[in-house]
Amino acid sequence: MTRRGYYAAVDWGTSSFRLWIIGQDGSVLAERRSGEGMATAAKTGFQRVLDAHLAAVEAPDHLPIIICGMAGARQGWQEAGYLETPAKLAAIPGKAIAVPDVDRDIRILPGLAQRDERQPDVMRGEETQLLGAADGLGGGRHLVCMPGTHSKWVRLSGETVEGFSTFMTGELFDVISRHTILSHAVADADAVAGDNPAFADAVAQAREKPALATNLLFSVRAGQLLYGLSAADARARLSGMLIGLEISGALATAGSVDGICLVGSGGLGALYRSALESQGFAPRLVDADEAVRQGLSAAARLIWPL
Amino acid sequence: MTRRGYYAAVDWGTSSFRLWIIGQDGSVLAERRSGEGMATAAKTGFQRVLDAHLAAVEAPDHLPIIICGMAGARQGWQEAGYLETPAKLAAIPGKAIAVPDVDRDIRILPGLAQRDERQPDVMRGEETQLLGAADGLGGGRHLVCMPGTHSKWVRLSGETVEGFSTFMTGELFDVISRHTILSHAVADADAVAGDNPAFADAVAQAREKPALATNLLFSVRAGQLLYGLSAADARARLSGMLIGLEISGALATAGSVDGICLVGSGGLGALYRSALESQGFAPRLVDADEAVRQGLSAAARLIWPL
């Protein structure tokens, strides 16, 4: 490394690992990405995975590490607990825990928990995206959508998380398209295109009649049998129904908000943008990768001031 | 067989095969059950499976056979087409097709199709249960619930099927409990007990807030993490949410009805009864096995009058 690193920022999810070496001026000096998420690292060893990536970018020995995500889960590297809602985002760094018995200063950020017996919920990693994204939102009440395997919708008031809701959209899309009778209908189709009319149509149907969700799913199969629905349209309908149902539920519990913010990236971010726009919303867009790096950096600068 | 058979009635589903030899007085002379549904028989041969069961009960060579269910699907023994809604139940037997190139008179009953581009739907087998169950209902409009892998809710006016809706409840319960993050929460639990308060509570939550369906699912995982939800309660909640969502959707499209009829059997029938009763309904109960046998018999007596 030509310039001296200030800290390393790591987003360690269930199935992905991302590391950035950040300089004192905030610039990214090096970056690593791999599939060695918690699921893999729990077997091969968290320290071993981290050390290999640090060595690959020739990170100095003293470099401190800030981590968010599933590495802090009970079945992760070191349990980092939860901050409870309502939670001030600025309180997150103060609850970071140090990984014991290692040669560096390694801190893992806590997750957020909603201890409500009727609507219990948890997140790990998205709170750090929020910390990074919230800066740009200004004051007021915002609804922040973070799509993914388990999509999160956060009710943010200023810098306080009032509450949030997780929707199993991504995981359901995966298991329904692979393991149910719909697998025949959606087989061999490409990734869903947000501009496919079948997608927007399904978003609208599910938003209008959420109670019919599992009936609408079956209609993909019936549509194939009776109308020769193509695999691409079938896949678009399945995706649109699950995302439309999610939007319907998130908005039903949101109350009055000043705006919707979409923290996403890649194809999935584009799909949610398309779904929201088709329903008449104009979400503010924040890149998810950027947000998590900024959140990790905000925490690092508080923990290790220059 | 000590008494002469009149016909054999076969309910041939995706994963199950049931055969009854019926006497001229309507009594059951012999019965066979096996797991050789369409999925198996499509590989080993439909005729071979049928012949083996007929031989096991020493059925006479001349005995005619009436069949309903997936044996009439495109990927079944012989495609039997669909009757279209609105459909008179009495018209079902007349649309039976004969299996060609066999030594007996074998007829397969058609399914029902709802050719509606917004709500396309199909059934095979349940139309025969309906034919058997409708006799006891008298006139008026009834909502008939037939729980299963793909639950059917039929809007029946007198003897006419106005329309119907399929809900993927059973299949979703199966794939969610086996292939998603909830698999840890529900693992090793016994079958869901309808009198578990967690079941009725989840039915109520999903019925009240159907838009939150995929969020309520995730709350099973969060409930386990934050409140140590037991596997039995987690499983009851998952089942209750999916059944509550189904009830919510079915009632939303039912219009005004004179009563709800539940055509079920065994544990699943008891679970749906419990769910409906917990929501203040008093469904009329019809045994599903009995209903399909009566429906097959009604068709046989029309096709082969004594």
XYZ file of C-alpha atoms in Angstrom:
612
model
C 0.000 0.000 0.000
C 1.412 3.295 -1.086
C -0.460 5.378 1.489
C -0.878 4.638 5.148
C -4.237 3.077 6.057
C -6.364 4.540 8.865
C -8.636 1.540 9.433
C -10.223 -1.352 7.598
C -14.016 -1.439 7.219
C -15.696 -4.841 6.866
C -19.302 -5.655 5.935
C -19.618 -9.300 6.917
C -22.988 -10.739 5.933
C -24.413 -14.254 5.927
C -23.075 -15.062 2.483
C -20.742 -12.209 1.571
C -17.568 -10.527 2.820
C -16.449 -7.038 1.774
C -13.429 -5.152 3.041
C -12.169 -1.653 2.343
C -8.892 -0.137 3.518
C -9.640 3.516 4.244
C -7.001 6.272 4.338
C -6.869 9.216 6.734
C -8.474 11.428 4.101
C -11.367 8.984 3.798
C -10.276 7.603 0.429
C -10.524 3.890 -0.407
C -6.967 2.538 -0.659
C -7.893 -1.064 -1.390
C -10.988 -3.262 -1.628
C -11.740 -6.990 -1.348
C -14.957 -8.930 -1.995
C -15.667 -12.622 -1.560
C -18.372 -15.142 -0.782
C -16.806 -15.994 2.601
C -19.809 -14.817 4.623
C -20.680 -16.000 8.116
C -21.928 -19.335 6.804
C -18.457 -20.122 5.392
C -16.345 -18.342 8.015
C -18.089 -20.110 10.902
C -16.502 -23.283 9.525
C -13.105 -22.082 8.262
C -12.544 -19.520 11.038
C -13.317 -15.783 11.049
C -9.778 -14.704 11.885
C -8.301 -16.840 9.154
C -10.632 -15.371 6.512
C -9.934 -11.815 7.681
C -6.159 -12.319 7.883
C -6.007 -13.712 4.373
C -7.773 -10.652 2.941
C -5.643 -8.241 4.980
C -2.478 -9.993 3.786
C -3.657 -9.835 0.172
C -3.786 -6.028 0.356
C -0.606 -5.842 2.502
C -2.431 -4.112 5.335
C -0.135 -2.946 8.154
C -0.108 -4.981 11.378
C -1.443 -2.187 13.562
C -4.471 -1.393 11.375
C -7.712 -1.388 13.424
C -10.774 -3.119 11.980
C -14.425 -2.093 12.202
C -16.984 -4.786 11.285
C -20.761 -4.851 10.864
C -23.173 -7.636 10.017
C -23.620 -11.291 10.869
C -20.074 -11.635 12.236
C -21.707 -10.165 15.366
C -24.498 -12.763 15.557
C -24.609 -15.460 18.232
C -23.400 -17.987 15.674
C -20.859 -15.461 14.285
C -17.367 -14.488 15.453
C -18.234 -12.629 18.639
C -21.776 -11.811 19.708
C -22.283 -8.050 19.522
C -25.786 -7.805 20.992
C -28.492 -5.409 19.905
C -29.361 -1.784 20.399
C -33.078 -1.561 21.141
C -35.624 0.572 19.315
C -36.322 3.419 19.559
C -32.591 3.799 18.901
C -30.429 6.784 18.072
C -28.122 5.919 15.165
C -25.306 7.888 16.822
C -25.413 5.408 19.737
C -24.406 2.472 17.523
C -20.588 2.972 17.596
C -20.575 3.215 21.400
C -22.039 -0.287 21.623
C -19.380 -1.907 19.467
C -17.670 -4.844 21.185
C -13.994 -5.738 20.899
C -13.031 -9.203 19.671
C -10.945 -10.702 22.514
C -7.641 -12.577 22.184
C -6.570 -11.110 18.857
C -3.441 -9.103 17.983
C -5.330 -6.118 16.566
C -8.075 -3.773 17.691
C -11.130 -5.360 16.081
C -14.616 -4.031 16.879
C -17.959 -5.430 15.823
C -21.000 -3.134 15.692
C -24.262 -4.245 17.337
C -27.495 -4.964 15.494
C -30.905 -3.443 16.200
C -33.729 -5.248 17.986
C -37.389 -4.357 18.229
C -38.568 -5.948 21.474
C -42.286 -5.949 20.820
C -44.027 -9.247 21.484
C -46.531 -8.632 18.667
C -43.913 -7.530 16.123
C -40.484 -8.728 17.237
C -37.764 -7.914 14.732
C -33.982 -7.854 14.326
C -31.364 -6.558 11.892
C -27.599 -6.877 11.608
C -25.684 -4.826 9.062
C -28.569 -2.675 7.838
C -28.233 -0.414 10.932
C -24.781 0.519 9.615
C -26.183 1.244 6.135
C -28.719 3.468 7.881
C -26.000 5.263 9.798
C -24.330 5.987 6.469
C -27.516 6.918 4.612
C -29.181 9.051 7.308
C -26.724 11.928 6.926
C -28.108 12.857 3.556
C -31.781 12.719 4.537
C -31.947 15.834 6.686
C -34.655 15.960 9.371
C -38.256 14.776 9.268
C -39.750 11.305 9.126
C -38.493 8.966 6.445
C -39.338 5.445 5.424
C -36.110 3.700 4.426
C -36.312 0.568 2.260
C -33.343 -1.795 2.180
C -34.144 -4.656 -0.212
C -32.520 -8.043 0.113
C -32.972 -11.661 1.163
C -34.772 -10.229 4.192
C -35.828 -6.717 3.185
C -35.928 -4.086 5.918
C -38.243 -1.075 6.049
C -37.189 1.411 8.695
C -39.254 4.226 10.180
C -36.663 6.913 10.773
C -37.443 10.170 12.581
C -34.444 12.497 12.321
C -31.597 10.243 13.483
C -33.820 7.986 15.562
C -35.017 4.563 14.438
C -38.612 4.397 15.676
C -39.150 0.871 14.488
C -38.730 -1.428 11.500
C -40.205 -4.409 9.684
C -38.428 -7.275 7.957
C -40.076 -8.944 4.945
C -38.847 -12.354 3.751
C -39.286 -11.345 0.109
C -35.906 -12.364 -1.335
C -35.759 -15.699 0.422
C -39.365 -16.516 -0.498
C -38.703 -15.666 -4.159
C -35.776 -18.058 -4.053
C -37.509 -21.035 -2.419
C -40.773 -20.601 -4.324
C -38.999 -20.438 -7.672
C -36.836 -23.441 -6.836
C -38.908 -25.765 -4.679
C -42.621 -25.384 -5.519
C -44.935 -26.180 -8.423
C -44.070 -22.709 -9.803
C -40.540 -23.913 -10.512
C -41.780 -25.316 -13.863
C -43.407 -22.014 -14.788
C -40.371 -19.822 -14.044
C -37.585 -22.203 -15.081
C -34.780 -20.934 -17.298
C -35.941 -17.324 -17.300
C -33.411 -14.504 -17.042
C -33.317 -12.069 -14.142
C -36.548 -10.086 -13.835
C -36.615 -6.836 -15.823
C -38.237 -3.947 -13.976
C -39.702 -2.620 -17.233
C -41.573 -5.876 -17.971
C -45.274 -4.856 -17.804
C -46.028 -8.189 -16.077
C -43.852 -7.023 -13.167
C -45.614 -3.682 -12.579
C -48.973 -5.381 -13.061
C -48.213 -7.956 -10.360
C -46.936 -5.229 -8.003
C -50.273 -3.448 -8.445
C -52.352 -6.608 -7.950
C -50.596 -7.587 -4.733
C -50.685 -4.043 -3.375
C -54.387 -3.813 -4.101
C -55.322 -7.244 -2.727
C -52.624 -8.346 -0.276
C -54.974 -10.886 1.321
C -54.903 -12.812 -1.966
C -51.100 -13.152 -1.892
C -50.870 -16.948 -1.888
C -53.713 -17.153 -4.410
C -51.915 -14.738 -6.752
C -48.859 -16.977 -6.502
C -50.879 -19.964 -7.721
C -52.289 -17.866 -10.560
C -48.769 -17.917 -12.062
C -49.138 -21.682 -12.467
C -52.736 -21.414 -13.698
C -51.697 -18.635 -16.111
C -49.095 -20.930 -17.575
C -51.609 -23.788 -17.971
C -54.497 -21.720 -19.376
C -52.764 -18.849 -21.190
C -49.258 -20.136 -21.917
C -47.663 -17.477 -19.676
C -43.958 -17.280 -20.645
C -41.228 -18.120 -18.137
C -39.976 -14.518 -18.206
C -43.453 -13.156 -17.455
C -44.073 -15.841 -14.828
C -40.843 -14.904 -13.058
C -41.704 -11.211 -13.313
C -45.150 -11.855 -11.847
C -43.763 -13.904 -8.946
C -41.222 -11.175 -8.156
C -43.756 -8.367 -8.580
C -46.284 -10.046 -6.296
C -43.816 -10.533 -3.473
C -42.432 -6.984 -3.793
C -45.936 -5.510 -4.123
C -47.030 -7.360 -0.990
C -43.971 -6.013 0.835
C -44.678 -2.424 -0.256
C -48.311 -2.813 0.773
C -47.326 -4.003 4.249
C -44.560 -1.451 4.752
C -46.793 1.470 3.819
C -49.661 0.169 5.959
C -47.527 0.532 9.080
C -45.536 3.631 8.101
C -47.808 6.454 9.222
C -47.207 9.831 7.631
C -43.705 10.286 6.175
C -41.816 13.085 4.422
C -40.332 10.702 1.907
C -39.206 7.220 0.956
C -35.503 6.430 0.671
C -34.336 3.360 -1.227
C -30.942 2.031 -0.125
C -30.116 -0.482 -2.822
C -27.662 -1.466 -5.495
C -27.462 -3.515 -8.680
C -30.391 -5.339 -10.230
C -32.379 -5.666 -7.027
C -32.141 -1.942 -6.309
C -33.338 -1.209 -9.852
C -36.270 -3.620 -9.435
C -37.462 -1.971 -6.211
C -37.061 1.471 -7.767
C -39.183 0.328 -10.679
C -41.813 -1.151 -8.333
C -42.010 2.016 -6.226
C -42.141 4.302 -9.256
C -44.879 2.182 -10.855
C -46.892 2.833 -7.692
C -46.410 6.580 -7.950
C -43.567 7.046 -5.481
C -40.346 8.935 -6.175
C -37.860 7.365 -3.778
C -34.608 9.102 -2.958
C -31.863 6.703 -4.077
C -28.821 5.822 -1.983
C -26.238 3.283 -3.102
C -26.152 0.430 -0.568
C -22.408 -0.245 -0.873
C -21.640 3.423 -0.402
C -24.004 3.619 2.582
C -22.479 0.720 4.495
C -18.929 2.024 3.902
C -19.932 5.468 5.115
C -21.654 3.989 8.166
C -18.582 1.905 9.033
C -16.389 4.986 8.525
C -18.566 7.146 10.766
C -18.252 4.496 13.491
C -14.475 4.126 13.007
C -13.879 7.885 13.299
C -15.814 7.982 16.557
C -14.013 4.958 18.022
C -10.511 5.898 16.817
C -10.455 9.703 16.515
C -7.500 11.063 14.521
C -64.709 -60.696 -3.730
C -67.792 -62.262 -2.253
C -70.242 -59.796 -3.822
C -70.245 -58.611 -7.384
C -68.673 -55.187 -7.936
C -70.551 -52.489 -9.868
C -67.567 -50.232 -10.608
C -64.247 -49.142 -9.164
C -63.813 -45.523 -8.059
C -60.303 -44.055 -8.133
C -59.066 -40.745 -6.673
C -55.668 -40.341 -8.346
C -53.821 -37.286 -7.026
C -50.288 -35.983 -7.490
C -48.901 -38.048 -4.643
C -51.660 -40.462 -3.636
C -53.777 -43.232 -5.103
C -57.057 -44.459 -3.586
C -59.357 -47.077 -5.003
C -62.711 -48.371 -3.840
C -64.686 -51.271 -5.290
C -68.349 -50.309 -5.029
C -71.252 -52.781 -5.039
C -74.641 -52.317 -6.715
C -76.140 -51.235 -3.396
C -73.464 -48.545 -3.047
C -71.503 -50.363 -0.353
C -67.686 -50.414 -0.322
C -66.584 -53.978 -1.116
C -62.846 -53.332 -1.002
C -60.434 -50.425 -0.621
C -56.781 -49.717 -1.553
C -54.531 -46.783 -0.689
C -50.973 -46.093 -1.764
C -48.474 -43.338 -2.502
C -48.471 -44.162 -6.235
C -49.796 -40.784 -7.301
C -49.311 -39.208 -10.713
C -45.688 -38.364 -9.930
C -44.894 -42.060 -9.455
C -47.314 -43.515 -12.000
C -46.051 -41.250 -14.790
C -42.797 -43.172 -14.497
C -43.959 -46.731 -13.712
C -47.065 -46.614 -15.913
C -50.667 -45.758 -14.975
C -52.147 -48.998 -16.248
C -49.599 -51.089 -14.393
C -50.326 -49.342 -11.091
C -54.078 -49.678 -11.580
C -53.911 -53.334 -12.657
C -51.834 -54.271 -9.616
C -54.385 -52.767 -7.238
C -57.317 -54.353 -9.102
C -55.580 -57.741 -8.983
C -54.920 -57.359 -5.250
C -58.653 -57.091 -4.565
C -59.501 -59.715 -7.205
C -61.636 -57.286 -9.164
C -63.553 -58.897 -12.064
C -62.231 -58.293 -15.595
C -65.334 -56.472 -16.800
C -65.422 -53.929 -13.955
C -65.593 -50.341 -15.247
C -63.394 -47.710 -13.635
C -64.171 -44.076 -12.881
C -61.188 -41.846 -12.080
C -60.747 -38.252 -10.916
C -57.682 -36.137 -10.203
C -54.260 -35.616 -11.729
C -54.463 -38.797 -13.817
C -56.427 -36.477 -16.161
C -53.731 -33.808 -16.335
C -51.644 -33.183 -19.463
C -48.737 -34.970 -17.800
C -51.097 -37.690 -16.456
C -52.552 -40.821 -18.069
C -54.951 -39.222 -20.512
C -55.728 -35.523 -20.650
C -59.307 -34.980 -19.549
C -59.584 -31.226 -20.159
C -61.522 -28.760 -18.071
C -65.105 -27.702 -17.595
C -65.197 -23.906 -17.491
C -66.716 -21.764 -14.762
C -69.486 -20.942 -14.231
C -70.001 -24.709 -14.291
C -72.886 -26.931 -13.283
C -71.615 -29.831 -11.168
C -74.086 -32.166 -12.905
C -72.266 -31.510 -16.189
C -69.009 -33.054 -14.921
C -69.796 -36.755 -15.658
C -70.812 -35.948 -19.231
C -67.344 -34.535 -19.916
C -65.499 -37.669 -18.777
C -63.121 -39.022 -21.392
C -62.456 -42.695 -22.061
C -58.897 -44.001 -21.847
C -58.158 -45.468 -25.312
C -56.512 -48.802 -26.075
C -57.339 -50.534 -22.793
C -59.321 -53.716 -22.137
C -61.815 -52.107 -19.753
C -64.136 -49.129 -19.769
C -62.032 -46.540 -17.962
C -63.256 -42.929 -17.727
C -61.424 -39.929 -16.338
C -63.411 -36.928 -15.107
C -62.434 -33.401 -16.242
C -61.106 -30.663 -13.965
C -62.508 -27.146 -13.625
C -60.903 -24.051 -15.141
C -61.572 -20.405 -14.435
C -60.579 -18.599 -17.627
C -60.176 -15.112 -16.235
C -56.965 -13.353 -17.223
C -56.800 -11.524 -13.878
C -57.544 -14.601 -11.764
C -56.860 -17.720 -13.793
C -57.331 -20.897 -11.775
C -57.588 -24.656 -12.157
C -58.550 -27.705 -10.095
C -58.461 -31.460 -10.645
C -60.056 -33.830 -8.177
C -61.707 -31.223 -5.958
C -64.560 -30.815 -8.477
C -65.442 -34.450 -7.729
C -65.343 -33.809 -3.962
C -67.688 -30.888 -4.636
C -70.034 -33.089 -6.629
C -70.171 -35.422 -3.632
C -70.464 -32.669 -1.013
C -72.972 -30.396 -2.768
C -75.887 -32.811 -2.298
C -75.995 -32.155 1.420
C -75.809 -28.378 1.200
C -79.286 -27.637 -0.137
C -79.738 -24.427 -2.104
C -78.313 -20.970 -1.538
C -74.767 -19.632 -1.870
C -72.040 -21.511 -0.068
C -68.334 -21.005 0.314
C -66.676 -24.421 0.233
C -63.162 -24.770 1.659
C -61.069 -27.759 0.613
C -57.728 -27.580 2.464
C -54.599 -29.183 1.066
C -51.258 -28.617 -0.635
C -53.146 -26.176 -2.837
C -56.281 -25.254 -0.892
C -59.404 -24.494 -2.908
C -62.195 -22.112 -1.902
C -65.231 -22.502 -4.109
C -68.124 -20.082 -4.500
C -71.073 -22.412 -5.010
C -74.547 -21.180 -5.869
C -76.981 -24.075 -5.727
C -75.256 -26.673 -7.907
C -73.314 -24.116 -9.944
C -69.641 -23.297 -9.356
C -69.490 -19.521 -9.842
C -65.751 -19.348 -9.343
C -62.933 -20.476 -7.090
C -59.546 -19.513 -5.689
C -56.522 -21.700 -5.035
C -54.154 -20.798 -2.192
C -50.679 -22.353 -2.049
C -50.891 -22.680 1.744
C -49.845 -26.318 2.219
C -46.946 -26.185 -0.207
C -45.706 -22.884 1.233
C -45.832 -24.301 4.767
C -43.745 -27.206 3.556
C -41.033 -25.249 1.707
C -40.825 -22.449 4.296
C -40.432 -24.896 7.169
C -37.837 -26.935 5.282
C -35.841 -24.502 3.137
C -35.780 -21.046 4.784
C -34.231 -19.442 7.856
C -37.394 -20.485 9.732
C -36.330 -24.120 9.437
C -34.197 -23.677 12.590
C -37.114 -22.182 14.515
C -39.620 -24.935 13.657
C -37.289 -27.945 13.571
C -38.272 -31.130 15.388
C -41.711 -29.888 16.381
C -44.708 -32.225 16.239
C -47.693 -31.603 13.980
C -49.457 -28.341 14.776
C -52.213 -28.609 17.398
C -55.287 -26.550 16.588
C -55.810 -25.785 20.290
C -52.349 -24.209 20.671
C -53.094 -20.525 21.490
C -50.136 -19.508 19.270
C -52.030 -20.967 16.298
C -55.270 -19.022 16.824
C -53.270 -15.891 17.604
C -51.382 -16.134 14.309
C -54.611 -16.785 12.386
C -56.008 -13.567 13.878
C -52.870 -11.523 13.141
C -52.711 -12.590 9.494
C -56.429 -12.082 8.987
C -56.234 -8.616 10.505
C -53.097 -7.513 8.631
C -52.730 -9.664 5.503
C -50.385 -7.093 3.914
C -47.839 -7.935 6.623
C -47.823 -11.639 5.690
C -44.123 -11.978 4.824
C -43.200 -9.752 7.767
C -45.220 -11.939 10.158
C -43.309 -14.930 8.810
C -39.985 -13.318 9.728
C -41.345 -12.490 13.193
C -41.262 -16.245 13.891
C -37.474 -16.096 13.536
C -37.207 -12.845 15.519
C -39.501 -14.273 18.206
C -37.164 -17.222 18.575
C -34.097 -14.934 18.846
C -35.616 -12.365 21.226
C -38.152 -14.358 23.224
C -37.030 -17.971 22.921
C -40.202 -18.962 21.033
C -40.489 -22.776 21.239
C -40.377 -24.931 18.102
C -43.976 -26.068 18.692
C -45.199 -22.465 18.984
C -43.067 -21.370 16.017
C -44.594 -24.107 13.877
C -48.090 -23.237 15.098
C -47.481 -19.555 14.262
C -46.200 -20.356 10.767
C -49.204 -22.582 10.076
C -51.664 -20.105 11.615
C -50.310 -17.192 9.590
C -50.603 -19.016 6.282
C -54.086 -20.331 7.067
C -55.205 -16.935 8.423
C -53.963 -15.242 5.257
C -55.876 -17.789 3.178
C -59.091 -17.237 5.139
C -58.676 -13.481 4.809
C -58.280 -13.709 1.038
C -61.081 -16.240 0.542
C -63.583 -14.181 2.522
C -62.539 -10.949 0.796
C -63.694 -12.350 -2.542
C -66.671 -14.419 -1.347
C -69.462 -11.877 -1.323
C -72.508 -12.716 0.785
C -72.903 -16.430 1.553
C -75.390 -18.572 3.446
C -72.664 -20.647 5.035
C -69.156 -22.050 4.936
C -68.603 -25.738 4.283
C -65.308 -27.394 5.184
C -64.492 -30.494 3.153
C -61.535 -31.960 5.020
C -60.233 -34.954 6.861
C -57.611 -35.897 9.425
C -55.277 -33.426 11.091
C -55.481 -30.796 8.379
C -59.266 -30.771 8.443
C -59.175 -30.351 12.229
C -56.684 -27.465 11.921
C -58.865 -25.562 9.435
C -61.925 -26.191 11.578
C -60.068 -24.790 14.554
C -58.906 -21.742 12.545
C -62.403 -21.010 11.251
C -64.010 -21.477 14.666
C -61.416 -19.211 16.298
C -62.555 -16.526 13.835
C -66.193 -16.975 14.792
C -67.352 -19.194 11.937
C -69.290 -22.424 12.350
C -68.435 -24.385 9.213
C -70.527 -27.327 8.126
C -68.173 -30.320 8.119
C -67.960 -32.856 5.307
C -65.439 -35.692 5.294
C -63.178 -35.318 2.235
C -62.733 -39.046 1.629
C -66.455 -39.595 1.804
C -67.092 -36.632 -0.510
C -64.762 -37.797 -3.277
C -66.163 -41.330 -3.140
C -69.711 -39.999 -3.358
C -68.750 -37.718 -6.231
C -67.129 -40.582 -8.138
C -70.192 -42.748 -7.433
C -72.601 -40.082 -8.669
C -70.602 -39.875 -11.903
C -70.405 -43.681 -12.291
C -74.168 -44.090 -11.857
C -74.793 -41.489 -14.549
C -72.289 -43.025 -16.978
C -73.204 -46.685 -16.330
C -76.859 -46.714 -15.203
C -77.998 -49.968 -13.588
